CSV table of C-alpha atoms in Angstrom, one decimal:
chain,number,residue,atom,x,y,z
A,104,UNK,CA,4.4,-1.0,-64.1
A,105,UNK,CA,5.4,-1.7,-60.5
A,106,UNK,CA,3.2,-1.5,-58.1
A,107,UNK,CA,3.9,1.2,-55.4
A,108,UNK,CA,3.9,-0.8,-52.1
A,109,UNK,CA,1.1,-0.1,-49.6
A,110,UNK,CA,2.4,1.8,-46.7
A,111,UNK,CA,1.9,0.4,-43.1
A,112,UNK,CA,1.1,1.6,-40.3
A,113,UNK,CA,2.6,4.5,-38.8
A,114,UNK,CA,5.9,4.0,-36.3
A,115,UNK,CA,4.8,4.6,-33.1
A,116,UNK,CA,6.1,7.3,-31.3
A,117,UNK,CA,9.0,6.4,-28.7
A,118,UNK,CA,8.3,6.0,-25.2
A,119,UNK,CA,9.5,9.1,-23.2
A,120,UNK,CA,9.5,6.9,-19.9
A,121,UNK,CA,11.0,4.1,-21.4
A,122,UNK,CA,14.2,6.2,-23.2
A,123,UNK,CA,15.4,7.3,-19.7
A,124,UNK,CA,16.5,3.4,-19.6
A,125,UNK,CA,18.9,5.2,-22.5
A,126,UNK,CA,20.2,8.0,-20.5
A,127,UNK,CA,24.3,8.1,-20.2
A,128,UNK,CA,26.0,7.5,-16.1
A,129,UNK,CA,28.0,9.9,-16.3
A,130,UNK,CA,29.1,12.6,-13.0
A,131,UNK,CA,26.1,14.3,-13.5
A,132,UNK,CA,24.6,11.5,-11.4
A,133,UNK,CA,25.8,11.6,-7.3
A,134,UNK,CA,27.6,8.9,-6.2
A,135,UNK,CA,27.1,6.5,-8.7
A,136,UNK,CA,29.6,3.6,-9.6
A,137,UNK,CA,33.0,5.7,-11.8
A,138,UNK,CA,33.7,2.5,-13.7
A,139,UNK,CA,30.1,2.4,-14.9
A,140,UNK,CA,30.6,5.8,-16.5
A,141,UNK,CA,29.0,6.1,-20.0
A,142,UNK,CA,27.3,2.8,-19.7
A,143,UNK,CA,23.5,3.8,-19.9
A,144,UNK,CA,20.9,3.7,-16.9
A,145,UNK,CA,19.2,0.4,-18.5
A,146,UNK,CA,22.6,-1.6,-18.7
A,147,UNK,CA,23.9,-0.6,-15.1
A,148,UNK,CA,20.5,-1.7,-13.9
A,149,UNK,CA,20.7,-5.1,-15.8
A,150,UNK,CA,24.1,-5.7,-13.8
A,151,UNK,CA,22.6,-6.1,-10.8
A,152,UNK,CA,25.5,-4.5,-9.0
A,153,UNK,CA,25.2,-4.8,-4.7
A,154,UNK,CA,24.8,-1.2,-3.4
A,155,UNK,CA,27.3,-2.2,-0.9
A,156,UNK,CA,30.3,-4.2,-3.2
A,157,UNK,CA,29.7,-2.6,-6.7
A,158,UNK,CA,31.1,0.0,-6.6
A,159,UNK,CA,28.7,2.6,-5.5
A,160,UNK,CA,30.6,5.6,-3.4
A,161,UNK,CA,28.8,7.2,-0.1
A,162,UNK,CA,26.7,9.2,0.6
A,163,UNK,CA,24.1,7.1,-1.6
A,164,UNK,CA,20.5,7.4,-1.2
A,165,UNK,CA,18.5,4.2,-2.1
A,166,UNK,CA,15.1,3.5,-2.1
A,167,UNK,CA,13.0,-0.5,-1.2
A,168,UNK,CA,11.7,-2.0,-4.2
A,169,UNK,CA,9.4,-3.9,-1.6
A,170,UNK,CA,8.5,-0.6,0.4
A,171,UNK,CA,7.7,2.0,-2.6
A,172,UNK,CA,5.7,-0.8,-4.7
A,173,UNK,CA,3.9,-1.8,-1.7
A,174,UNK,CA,3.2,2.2,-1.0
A,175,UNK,CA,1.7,2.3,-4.2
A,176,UNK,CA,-0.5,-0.3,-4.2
A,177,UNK,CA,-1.8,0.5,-0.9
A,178,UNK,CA,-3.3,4.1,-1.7
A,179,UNK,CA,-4.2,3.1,-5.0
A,180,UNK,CA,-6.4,0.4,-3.1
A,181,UNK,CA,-7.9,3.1,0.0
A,182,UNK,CA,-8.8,5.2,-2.8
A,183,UNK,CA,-10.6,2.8,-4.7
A,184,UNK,CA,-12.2,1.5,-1.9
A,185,UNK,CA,-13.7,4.8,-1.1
A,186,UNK,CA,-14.4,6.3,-4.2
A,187,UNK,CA,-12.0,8.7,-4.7
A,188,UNK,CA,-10.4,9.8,-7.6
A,189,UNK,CA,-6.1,10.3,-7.3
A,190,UNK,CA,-3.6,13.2,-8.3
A,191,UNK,CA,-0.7,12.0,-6.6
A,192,UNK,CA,1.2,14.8,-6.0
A,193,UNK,CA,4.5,14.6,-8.6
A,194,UNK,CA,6.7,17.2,-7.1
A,195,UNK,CA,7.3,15.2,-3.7
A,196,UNK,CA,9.1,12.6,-6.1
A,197,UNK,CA,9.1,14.6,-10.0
A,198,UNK,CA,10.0,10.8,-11.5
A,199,UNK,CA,8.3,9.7,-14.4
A,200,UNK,CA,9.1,6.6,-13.6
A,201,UNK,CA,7.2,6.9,-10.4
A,202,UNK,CA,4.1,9.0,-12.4
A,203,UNK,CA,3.8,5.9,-14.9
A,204,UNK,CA,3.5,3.6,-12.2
A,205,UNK,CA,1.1,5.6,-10.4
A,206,UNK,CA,-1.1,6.5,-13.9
A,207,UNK,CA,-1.0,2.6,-13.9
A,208,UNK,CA,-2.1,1.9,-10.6
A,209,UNK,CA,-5.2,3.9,-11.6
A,210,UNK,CA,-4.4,7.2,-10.6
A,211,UNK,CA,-7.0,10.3,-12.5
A,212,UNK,CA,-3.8,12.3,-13.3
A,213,UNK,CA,-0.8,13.8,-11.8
A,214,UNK,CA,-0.7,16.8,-9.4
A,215,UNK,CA,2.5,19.9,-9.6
A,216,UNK,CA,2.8,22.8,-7.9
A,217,UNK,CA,4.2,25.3,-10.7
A,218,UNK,CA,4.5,25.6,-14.1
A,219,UNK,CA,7.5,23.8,-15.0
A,220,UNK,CA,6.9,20.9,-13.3
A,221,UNK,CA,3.8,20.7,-15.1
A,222,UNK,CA,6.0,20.9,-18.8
A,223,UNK,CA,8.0,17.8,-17.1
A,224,UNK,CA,4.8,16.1,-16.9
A,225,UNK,CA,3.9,17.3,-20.3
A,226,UNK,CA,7.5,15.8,-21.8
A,227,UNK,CA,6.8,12.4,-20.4
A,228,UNK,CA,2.7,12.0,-21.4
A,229,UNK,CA,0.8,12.5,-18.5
A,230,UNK,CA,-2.3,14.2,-19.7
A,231,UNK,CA,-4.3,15.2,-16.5
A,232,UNK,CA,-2.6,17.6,-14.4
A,233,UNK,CA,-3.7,19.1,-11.0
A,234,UNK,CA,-1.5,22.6,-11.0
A,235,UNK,CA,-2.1,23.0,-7.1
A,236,UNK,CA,-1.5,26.8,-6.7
A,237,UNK,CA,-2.0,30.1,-8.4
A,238,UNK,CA,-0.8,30.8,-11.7
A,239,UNK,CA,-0.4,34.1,-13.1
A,240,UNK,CA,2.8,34.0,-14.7
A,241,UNK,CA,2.0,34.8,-18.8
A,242,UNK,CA,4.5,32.7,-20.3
A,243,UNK,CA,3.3,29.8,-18.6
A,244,UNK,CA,-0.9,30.2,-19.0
A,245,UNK,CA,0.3,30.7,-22.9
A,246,UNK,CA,2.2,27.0,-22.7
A,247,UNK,CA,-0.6,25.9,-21.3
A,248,UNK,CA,-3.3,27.1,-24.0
A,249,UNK,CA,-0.8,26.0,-26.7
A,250,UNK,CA,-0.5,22.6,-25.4
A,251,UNK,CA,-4.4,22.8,-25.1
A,252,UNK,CA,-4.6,24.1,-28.6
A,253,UNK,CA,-2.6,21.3,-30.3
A,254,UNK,CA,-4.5,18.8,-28.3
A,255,UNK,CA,-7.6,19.1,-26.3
A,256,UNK,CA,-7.5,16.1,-24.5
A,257,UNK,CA,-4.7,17.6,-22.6
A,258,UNK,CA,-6.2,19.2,-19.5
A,259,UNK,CA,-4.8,21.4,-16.9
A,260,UNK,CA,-6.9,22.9,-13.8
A,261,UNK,CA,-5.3,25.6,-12.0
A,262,UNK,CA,-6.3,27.4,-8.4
A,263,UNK,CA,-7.6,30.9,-8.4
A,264,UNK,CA,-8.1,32.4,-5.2
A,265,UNK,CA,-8.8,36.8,-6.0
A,266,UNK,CA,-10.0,38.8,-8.8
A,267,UNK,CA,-7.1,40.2,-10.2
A,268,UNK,CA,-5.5,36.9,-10.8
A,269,UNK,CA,-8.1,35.6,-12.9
A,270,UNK,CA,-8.1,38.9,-14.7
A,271,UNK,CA,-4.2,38.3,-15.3
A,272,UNK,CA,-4.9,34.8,-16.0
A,273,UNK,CA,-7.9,35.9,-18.9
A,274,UNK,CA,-5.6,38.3,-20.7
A,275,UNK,CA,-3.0,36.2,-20.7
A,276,UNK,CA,-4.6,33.1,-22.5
A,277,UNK,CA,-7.1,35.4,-25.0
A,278,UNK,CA,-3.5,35.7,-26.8
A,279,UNK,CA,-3.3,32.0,-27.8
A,280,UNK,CA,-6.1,31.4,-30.4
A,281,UNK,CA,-8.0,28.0,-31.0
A,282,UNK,CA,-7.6,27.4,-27.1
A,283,UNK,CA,-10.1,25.7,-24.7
A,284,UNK,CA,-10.9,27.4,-21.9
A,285,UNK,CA,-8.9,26.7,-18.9
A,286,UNK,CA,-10.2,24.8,-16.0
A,287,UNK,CA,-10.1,26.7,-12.5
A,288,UNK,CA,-11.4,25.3,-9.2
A,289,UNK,CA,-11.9,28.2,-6.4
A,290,UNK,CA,-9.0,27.5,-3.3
A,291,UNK,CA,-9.9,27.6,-0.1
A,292,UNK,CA,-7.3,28.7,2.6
A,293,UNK,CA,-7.5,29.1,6.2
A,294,UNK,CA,-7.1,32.1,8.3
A,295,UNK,CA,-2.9,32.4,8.9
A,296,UNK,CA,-2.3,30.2,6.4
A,297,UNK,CA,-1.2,29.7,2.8
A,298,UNK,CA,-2.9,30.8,-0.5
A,299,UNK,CA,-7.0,30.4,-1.0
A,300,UNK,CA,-9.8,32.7,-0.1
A,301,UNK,CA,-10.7,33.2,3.4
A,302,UNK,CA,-14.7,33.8,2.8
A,303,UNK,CA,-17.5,32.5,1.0
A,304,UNK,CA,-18.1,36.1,0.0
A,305,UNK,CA,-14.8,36.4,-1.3
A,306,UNK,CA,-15.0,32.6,-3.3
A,307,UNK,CA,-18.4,33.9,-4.7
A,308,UNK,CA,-16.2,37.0,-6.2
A,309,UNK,CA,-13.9,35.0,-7.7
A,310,UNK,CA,-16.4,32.7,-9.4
A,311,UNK,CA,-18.4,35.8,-10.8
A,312,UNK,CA,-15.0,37.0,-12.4
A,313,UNK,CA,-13.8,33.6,-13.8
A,314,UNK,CA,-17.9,33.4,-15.1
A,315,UNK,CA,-17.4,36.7,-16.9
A,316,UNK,CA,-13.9,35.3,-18.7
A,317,UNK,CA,-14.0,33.3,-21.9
A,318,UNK,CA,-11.0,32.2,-21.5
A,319,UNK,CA,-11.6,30.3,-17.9
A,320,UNK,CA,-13.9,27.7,-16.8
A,321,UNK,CA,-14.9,26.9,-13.1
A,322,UNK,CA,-15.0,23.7,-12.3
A,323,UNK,CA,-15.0,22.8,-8.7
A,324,UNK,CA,-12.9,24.0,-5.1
A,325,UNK,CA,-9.8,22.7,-3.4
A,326,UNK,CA,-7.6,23.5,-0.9
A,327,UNK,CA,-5.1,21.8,1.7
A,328,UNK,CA,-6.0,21.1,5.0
A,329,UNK,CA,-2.3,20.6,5.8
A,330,UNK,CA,-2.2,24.2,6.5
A,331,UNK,CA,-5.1,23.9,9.1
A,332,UNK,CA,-3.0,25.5,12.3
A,333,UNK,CA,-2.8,23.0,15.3
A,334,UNK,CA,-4.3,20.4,13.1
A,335,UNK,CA,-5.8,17.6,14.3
A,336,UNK,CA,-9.2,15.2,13.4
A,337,UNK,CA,-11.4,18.0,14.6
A,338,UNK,CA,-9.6,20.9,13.3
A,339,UNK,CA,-9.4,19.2,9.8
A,340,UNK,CA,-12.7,17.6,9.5
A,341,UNK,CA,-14.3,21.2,10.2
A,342,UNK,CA,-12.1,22.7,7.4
A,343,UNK,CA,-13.3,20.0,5.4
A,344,UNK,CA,-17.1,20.7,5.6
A,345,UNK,CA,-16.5,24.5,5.3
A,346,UNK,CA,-14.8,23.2,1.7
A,347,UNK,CA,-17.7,21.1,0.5
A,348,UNK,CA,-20.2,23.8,1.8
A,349,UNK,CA,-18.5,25.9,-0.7
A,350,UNK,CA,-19.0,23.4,-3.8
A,351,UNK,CA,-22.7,22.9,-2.7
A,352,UNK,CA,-23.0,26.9,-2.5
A,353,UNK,CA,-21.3,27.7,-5.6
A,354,UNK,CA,-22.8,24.8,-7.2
A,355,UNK,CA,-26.6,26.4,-6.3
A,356,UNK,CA,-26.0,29.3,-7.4
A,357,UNK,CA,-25.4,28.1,-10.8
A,358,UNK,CA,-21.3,29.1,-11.0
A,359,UNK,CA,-20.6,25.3,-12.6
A,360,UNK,CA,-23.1,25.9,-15.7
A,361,UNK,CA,-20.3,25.7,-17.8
A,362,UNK,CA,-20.0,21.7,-17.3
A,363,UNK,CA,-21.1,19.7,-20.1
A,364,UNK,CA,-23.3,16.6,-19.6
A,365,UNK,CA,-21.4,14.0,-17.5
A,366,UNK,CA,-18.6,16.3,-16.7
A,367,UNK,CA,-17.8,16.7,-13.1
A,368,UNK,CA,-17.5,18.9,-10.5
A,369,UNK,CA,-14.1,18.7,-9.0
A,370,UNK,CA,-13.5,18.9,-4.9
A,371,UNK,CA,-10.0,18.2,-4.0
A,372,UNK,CA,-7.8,18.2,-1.1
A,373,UNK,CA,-5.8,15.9,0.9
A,374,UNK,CA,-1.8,15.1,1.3
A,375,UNK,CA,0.0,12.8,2.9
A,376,UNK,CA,-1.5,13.0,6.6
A,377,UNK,CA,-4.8,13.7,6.7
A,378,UNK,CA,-6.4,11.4,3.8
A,379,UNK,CA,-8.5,9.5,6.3
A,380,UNK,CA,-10.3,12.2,7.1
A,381,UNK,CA,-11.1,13.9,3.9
A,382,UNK,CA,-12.2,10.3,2.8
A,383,UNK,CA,-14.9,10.3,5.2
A,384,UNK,CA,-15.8,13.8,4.4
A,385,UNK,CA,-15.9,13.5,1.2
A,386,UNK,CA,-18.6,10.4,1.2
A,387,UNK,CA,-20.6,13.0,2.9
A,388,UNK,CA,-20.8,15.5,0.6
A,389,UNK,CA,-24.3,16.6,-0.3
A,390,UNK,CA,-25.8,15.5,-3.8
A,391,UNK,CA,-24.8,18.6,-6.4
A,392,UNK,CA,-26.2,19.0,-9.7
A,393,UNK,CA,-23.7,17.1,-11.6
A,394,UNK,CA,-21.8,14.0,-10.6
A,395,UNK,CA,-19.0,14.8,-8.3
A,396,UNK,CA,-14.7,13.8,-9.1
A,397,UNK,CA,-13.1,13.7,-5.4
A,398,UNK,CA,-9.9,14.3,-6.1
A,399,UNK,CA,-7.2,13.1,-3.3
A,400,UNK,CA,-3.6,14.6,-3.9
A,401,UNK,CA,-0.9,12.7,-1.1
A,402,UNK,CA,2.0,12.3,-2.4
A,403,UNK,CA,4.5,11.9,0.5
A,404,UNK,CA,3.2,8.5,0.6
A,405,UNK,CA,5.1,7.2,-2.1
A,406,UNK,CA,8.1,6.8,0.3
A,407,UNK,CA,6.7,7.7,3.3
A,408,UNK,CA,9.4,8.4,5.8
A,409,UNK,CA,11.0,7.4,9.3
A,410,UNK,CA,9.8,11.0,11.1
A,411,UNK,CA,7.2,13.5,10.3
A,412,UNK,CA,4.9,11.4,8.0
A,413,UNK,CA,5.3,8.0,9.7
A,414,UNK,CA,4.2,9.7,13.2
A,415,UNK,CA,0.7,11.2,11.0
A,416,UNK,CA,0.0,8.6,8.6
A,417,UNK,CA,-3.8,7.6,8.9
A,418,UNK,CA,-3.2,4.4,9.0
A,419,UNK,CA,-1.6,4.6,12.5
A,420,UNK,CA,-5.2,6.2,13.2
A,421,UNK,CA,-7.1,3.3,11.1
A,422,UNK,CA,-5.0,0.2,10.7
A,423,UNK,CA,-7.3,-1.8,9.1
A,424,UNK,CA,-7.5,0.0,5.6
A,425,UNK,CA,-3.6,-0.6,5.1
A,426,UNK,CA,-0.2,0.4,6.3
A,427,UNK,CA,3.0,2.7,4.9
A,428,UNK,CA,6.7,1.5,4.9
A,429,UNK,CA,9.7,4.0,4.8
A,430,UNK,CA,11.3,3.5,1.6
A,431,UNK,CA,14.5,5.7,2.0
A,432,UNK,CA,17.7,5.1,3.3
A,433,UNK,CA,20.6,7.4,2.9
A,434,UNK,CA,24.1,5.7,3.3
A,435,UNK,CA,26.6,7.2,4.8
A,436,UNK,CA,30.0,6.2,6.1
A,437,UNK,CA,32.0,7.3,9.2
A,438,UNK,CA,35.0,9.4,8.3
A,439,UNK,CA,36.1,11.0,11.7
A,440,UNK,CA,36.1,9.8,15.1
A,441,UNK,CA,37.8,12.4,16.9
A,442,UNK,CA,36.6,12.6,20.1
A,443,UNK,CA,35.5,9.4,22.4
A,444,UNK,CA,31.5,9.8,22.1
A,445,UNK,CA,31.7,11.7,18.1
A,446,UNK,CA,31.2,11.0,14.8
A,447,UNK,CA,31.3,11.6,11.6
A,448,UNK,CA,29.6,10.5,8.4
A,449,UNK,CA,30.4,11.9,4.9
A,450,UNK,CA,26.3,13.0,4.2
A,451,UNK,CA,24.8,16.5,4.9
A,452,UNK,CA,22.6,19.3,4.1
A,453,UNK,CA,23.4,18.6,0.3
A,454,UNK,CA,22.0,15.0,0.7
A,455,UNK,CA,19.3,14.8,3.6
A,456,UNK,CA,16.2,16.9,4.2
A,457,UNK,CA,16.3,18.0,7.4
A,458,UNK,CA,13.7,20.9,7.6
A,459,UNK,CA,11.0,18.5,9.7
A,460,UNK,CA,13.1,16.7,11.1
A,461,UNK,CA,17.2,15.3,11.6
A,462,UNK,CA,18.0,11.6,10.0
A,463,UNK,CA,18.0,9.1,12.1
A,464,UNK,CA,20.3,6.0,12.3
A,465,UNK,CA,18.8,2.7,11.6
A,466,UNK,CA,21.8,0.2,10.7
A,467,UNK,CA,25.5,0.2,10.5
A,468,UNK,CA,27.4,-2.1,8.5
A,469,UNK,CA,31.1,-2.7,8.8
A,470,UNK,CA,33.9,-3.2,6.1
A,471,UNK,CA,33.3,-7.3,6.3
A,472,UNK,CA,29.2,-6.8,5.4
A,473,UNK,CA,27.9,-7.5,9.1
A,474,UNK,CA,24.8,-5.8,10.1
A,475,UNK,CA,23.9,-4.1,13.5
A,476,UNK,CA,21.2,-1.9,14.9
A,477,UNK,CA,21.9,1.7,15.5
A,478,UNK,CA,20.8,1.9,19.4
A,479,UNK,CA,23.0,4.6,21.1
A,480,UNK,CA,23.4,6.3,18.2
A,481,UNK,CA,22.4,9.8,17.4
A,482,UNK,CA,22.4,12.5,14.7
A,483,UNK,CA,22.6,16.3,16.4
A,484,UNK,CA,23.1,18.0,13.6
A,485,UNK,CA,23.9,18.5,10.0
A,486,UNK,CA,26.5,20.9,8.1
A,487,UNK,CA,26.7,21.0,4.4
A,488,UNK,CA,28.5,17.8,3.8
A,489,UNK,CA,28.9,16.2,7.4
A,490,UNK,CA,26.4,14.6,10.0
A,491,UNK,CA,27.4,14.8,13.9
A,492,UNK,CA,26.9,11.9,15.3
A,493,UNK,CA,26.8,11.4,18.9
A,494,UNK,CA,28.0,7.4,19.9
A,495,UNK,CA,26.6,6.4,23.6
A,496,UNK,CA,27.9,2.9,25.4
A,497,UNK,CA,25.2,0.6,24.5
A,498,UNK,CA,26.0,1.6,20.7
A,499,UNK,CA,27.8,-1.7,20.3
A,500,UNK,CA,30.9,-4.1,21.6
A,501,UNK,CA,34.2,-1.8,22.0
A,502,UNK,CA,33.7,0.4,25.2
A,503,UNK,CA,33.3,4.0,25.6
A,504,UNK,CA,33.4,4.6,21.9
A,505,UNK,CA,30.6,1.9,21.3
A,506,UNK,CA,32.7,0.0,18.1
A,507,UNK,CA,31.7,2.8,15.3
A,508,UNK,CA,34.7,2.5,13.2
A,509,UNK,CA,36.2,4.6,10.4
A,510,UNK,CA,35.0,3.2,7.2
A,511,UNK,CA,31.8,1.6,8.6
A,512,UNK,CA,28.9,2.7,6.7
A,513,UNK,CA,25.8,4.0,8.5
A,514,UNK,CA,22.1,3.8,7.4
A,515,UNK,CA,20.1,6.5,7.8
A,516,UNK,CA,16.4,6.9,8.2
A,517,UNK,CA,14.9,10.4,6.7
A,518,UNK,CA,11.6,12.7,7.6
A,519,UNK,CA,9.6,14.2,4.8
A,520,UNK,CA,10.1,13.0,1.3
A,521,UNK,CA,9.5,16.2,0.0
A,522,UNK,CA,12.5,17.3,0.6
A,523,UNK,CA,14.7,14.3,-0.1
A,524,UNK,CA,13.3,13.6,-4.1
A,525,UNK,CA,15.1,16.9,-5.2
A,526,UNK,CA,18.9,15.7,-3.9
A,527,UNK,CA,19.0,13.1,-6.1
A,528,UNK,CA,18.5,13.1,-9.6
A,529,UNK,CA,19.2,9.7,-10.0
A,530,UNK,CA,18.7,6.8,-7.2
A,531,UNK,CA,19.0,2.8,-6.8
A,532,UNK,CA,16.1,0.9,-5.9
A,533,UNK,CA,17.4,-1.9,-4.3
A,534,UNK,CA,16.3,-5.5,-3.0
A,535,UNK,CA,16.4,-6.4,0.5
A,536,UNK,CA,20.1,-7.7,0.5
A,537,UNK,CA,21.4,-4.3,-1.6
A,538,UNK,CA,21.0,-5.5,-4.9
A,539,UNK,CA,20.1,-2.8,-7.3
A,540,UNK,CA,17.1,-3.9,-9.8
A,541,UNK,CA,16.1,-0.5,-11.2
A,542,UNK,CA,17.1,3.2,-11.1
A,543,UNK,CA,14.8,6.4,-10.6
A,544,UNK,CA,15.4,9.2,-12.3
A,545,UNK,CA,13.7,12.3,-11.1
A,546,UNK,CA,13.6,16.0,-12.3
A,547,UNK,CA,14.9,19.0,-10.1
């Protein structure tokens, strides 16, 4: 009698991050290459095509392969210098790519603002997710039991901020049996601001409802101090102590019982401008009766940007833990010169945030792949496919018009990532003379 052969091991299960390597280019994708149409992401990479020669039509957003690795290693490196725990936030950037990279780096987890960005997370493996706002929507809390359900090393923690939203959130998860209780973390707001409780009274409300739910569990407070009005150092820092007041309150009056031995309690906050400050606050938060996860969120910081962020990063405030570099540049190319001191370029509102700020011209590069600074130039405003320009003298050689030409291509500089991620869906990452080594694929 034969022998039945002895089975191996188990195939393991295919890399979600890794098959995006396997996606089709296709015109689904802006303003890549036409003749690379139906290769797939991992073999257009592999060519090593020049943004500028191979093919690649305008506008075209790029991002430094030197700029967003050293961004990510430099917050990784503050954080682990003073003890805090990291949930970048995803939906500035909603790449896996960018996630694994981060989860890599040492991050806890990976922060979202609603539901379905969380279930993009979900798709690609990330296991720890910071859901940074209110959820009351029933189909979504029941995703999230059944994804707790069929494995409870999945975690979520969610914001509550009233009474009637964690009574909406108990009835809607007591339909999903065999599910963990959800994690919840009280939010703090601020007076004229966005979500979160504006009183200790009401926080202590909140964490007496969510103690009288089985299917909830507190486990800490959070909040943004981004939404501090007229913020600055003093301004944020008092927010600050009136959010780790709160954890040491709650925490006396029993509210995190619920934690097992050697969980945590969880105090977050902390984007993109600010993370200086909640550093130091957070090293002075009072001894609770359980260890303590300080959670940082940023997530602007991942590209950082030539406007809003770059004028608030902390390290202008403390150079010596590290610096930022804008990552972005958005291409453009001048197609109208029809008045003396006026321009054109082919980008727009479709392609460029522009809600803190209008690009700003960095570099222009003509037909025969010569460089120049962009003095004397200046964006004014933006339609939905064109930029204004406006060309003074000392642009350039060539008098009154200051030598912008009609086919030269323009580099522009952007302000807040947040709202440049969700243009692109698929975008270059380039070397520092245009080469494209990798692509990001992000999820809008």
């Amino acid at each position: 009698m034969t022998a039945e052969p002895t089975p191996g091991p188990p195939a393991p299960a295919p890399d979600p991050v890794a098959a995006l390597a396997g996606e089709r280019v296709d015109h689904r994708f802006k303003s890549m290459p036409p003749d690379a149409a139906g290769l797939t992401v991992g073999e257009l990479a592999a060519q090593r095509r020049s943004v500028f020669t191979g093919g690649f039509t305008t506008p075209l957003l790029t991002l430094s392969a030197d700029a967003l690795e050293h961004n990510l290693r430099h917050l990784a490196e503050f954080c682990a210098r003073h003890g805090l725990a990291f949930a970048p936030h995803g939906k500035t950037s909603m790449s896996p790519q960018l996630f694994r990279r981060q989860l890599d780096l040492g991050a806890w987890g990976v922060t979202v603002a609603v539901p379905w960005q969380a279930r993009v997370c979900r798709a690609f493996g990330v296991r720890r997710i910071f859901l940074a706002n209110e959820v009351v929507d029933a189909a979504a809390l029941r995703w999230m039991a059944g994804e707790r359900a069929a494995d409870p090393g999945v975690r979520f923690v969610c914001y509550v901020d009233s009474v009637r939203g964690v009574e909406l959130m108990d009835a809607a998860l007591g339909t999903v049996p065999g599910a963990p209780p959800l994690d919840v973390v009280v939010e703090l707001g601020v007076p004229g601001g966005r979500t979160g409780v504006r009183s200790a009274g009401q926080a202590a409300r909140v964490a007496e409802a969510v103690a009288a739910s089985a299917a909830l569990r507190l486990v800490g407070v959070a909040g943004y101090e981004g939404e501090v009005p007229d913020a600055d150092a003093g301004r944020v820092r008092a927010w600050l102590r009136s959010l780790t007041a709160l954890a040491a309150r709650l925490d006396a009056a029993g509210r995190f019982a619920s934690l097992g031995a050697g969980e945590e309690i969880v105090v977050s906050a902390g984007g993109s401008a600010w993370f200086d400050v909640v550093a130091e606050e957070f090293a002075a938060l009072p001894e609770l009766s359980r260890p303590v996860l300080r959670l940082l969120r940023s997530g602007a910081y991942v590209s950082h940007d030539d406007g809003h962020y770059r004028r608030l990063t902390p390290f202008n405030r403390v150079p010596g833990e590290g610096s930022l570099r804008p990552a972005f540049r958005l291409w453009a190319q001048v197609v109208s010169r029809p008045e003396p001191h006026l321009a054109f370029l082919n980008a727009g509102k479709r392609d460029a945030s522009y809600d803190l700020g209008l690009p700003q011209p960095v570099a222009v590069r003509a037909p025969d792949g010569t460089e120049r600074g962009a003095a004397g130039l200046e964006v004014v405003k933006l339609s939905d496919q064109h930029t204004f320009v406006t060309v003074g003298p000392e642009a350039g050689p060539g008098g009154a018009d200051g030598g912008l030409e009609v086919g030269d291509w323009v580099a522009l500089g952007l302000s807040h990532p947040c709202t440049v991620f969700d243009r692109w869906q698929l975008i270059p990452v380039t070397g520092a003379d245009g080469t494209v080594t990798d692509l990001v694929r992000t999820f809008f």
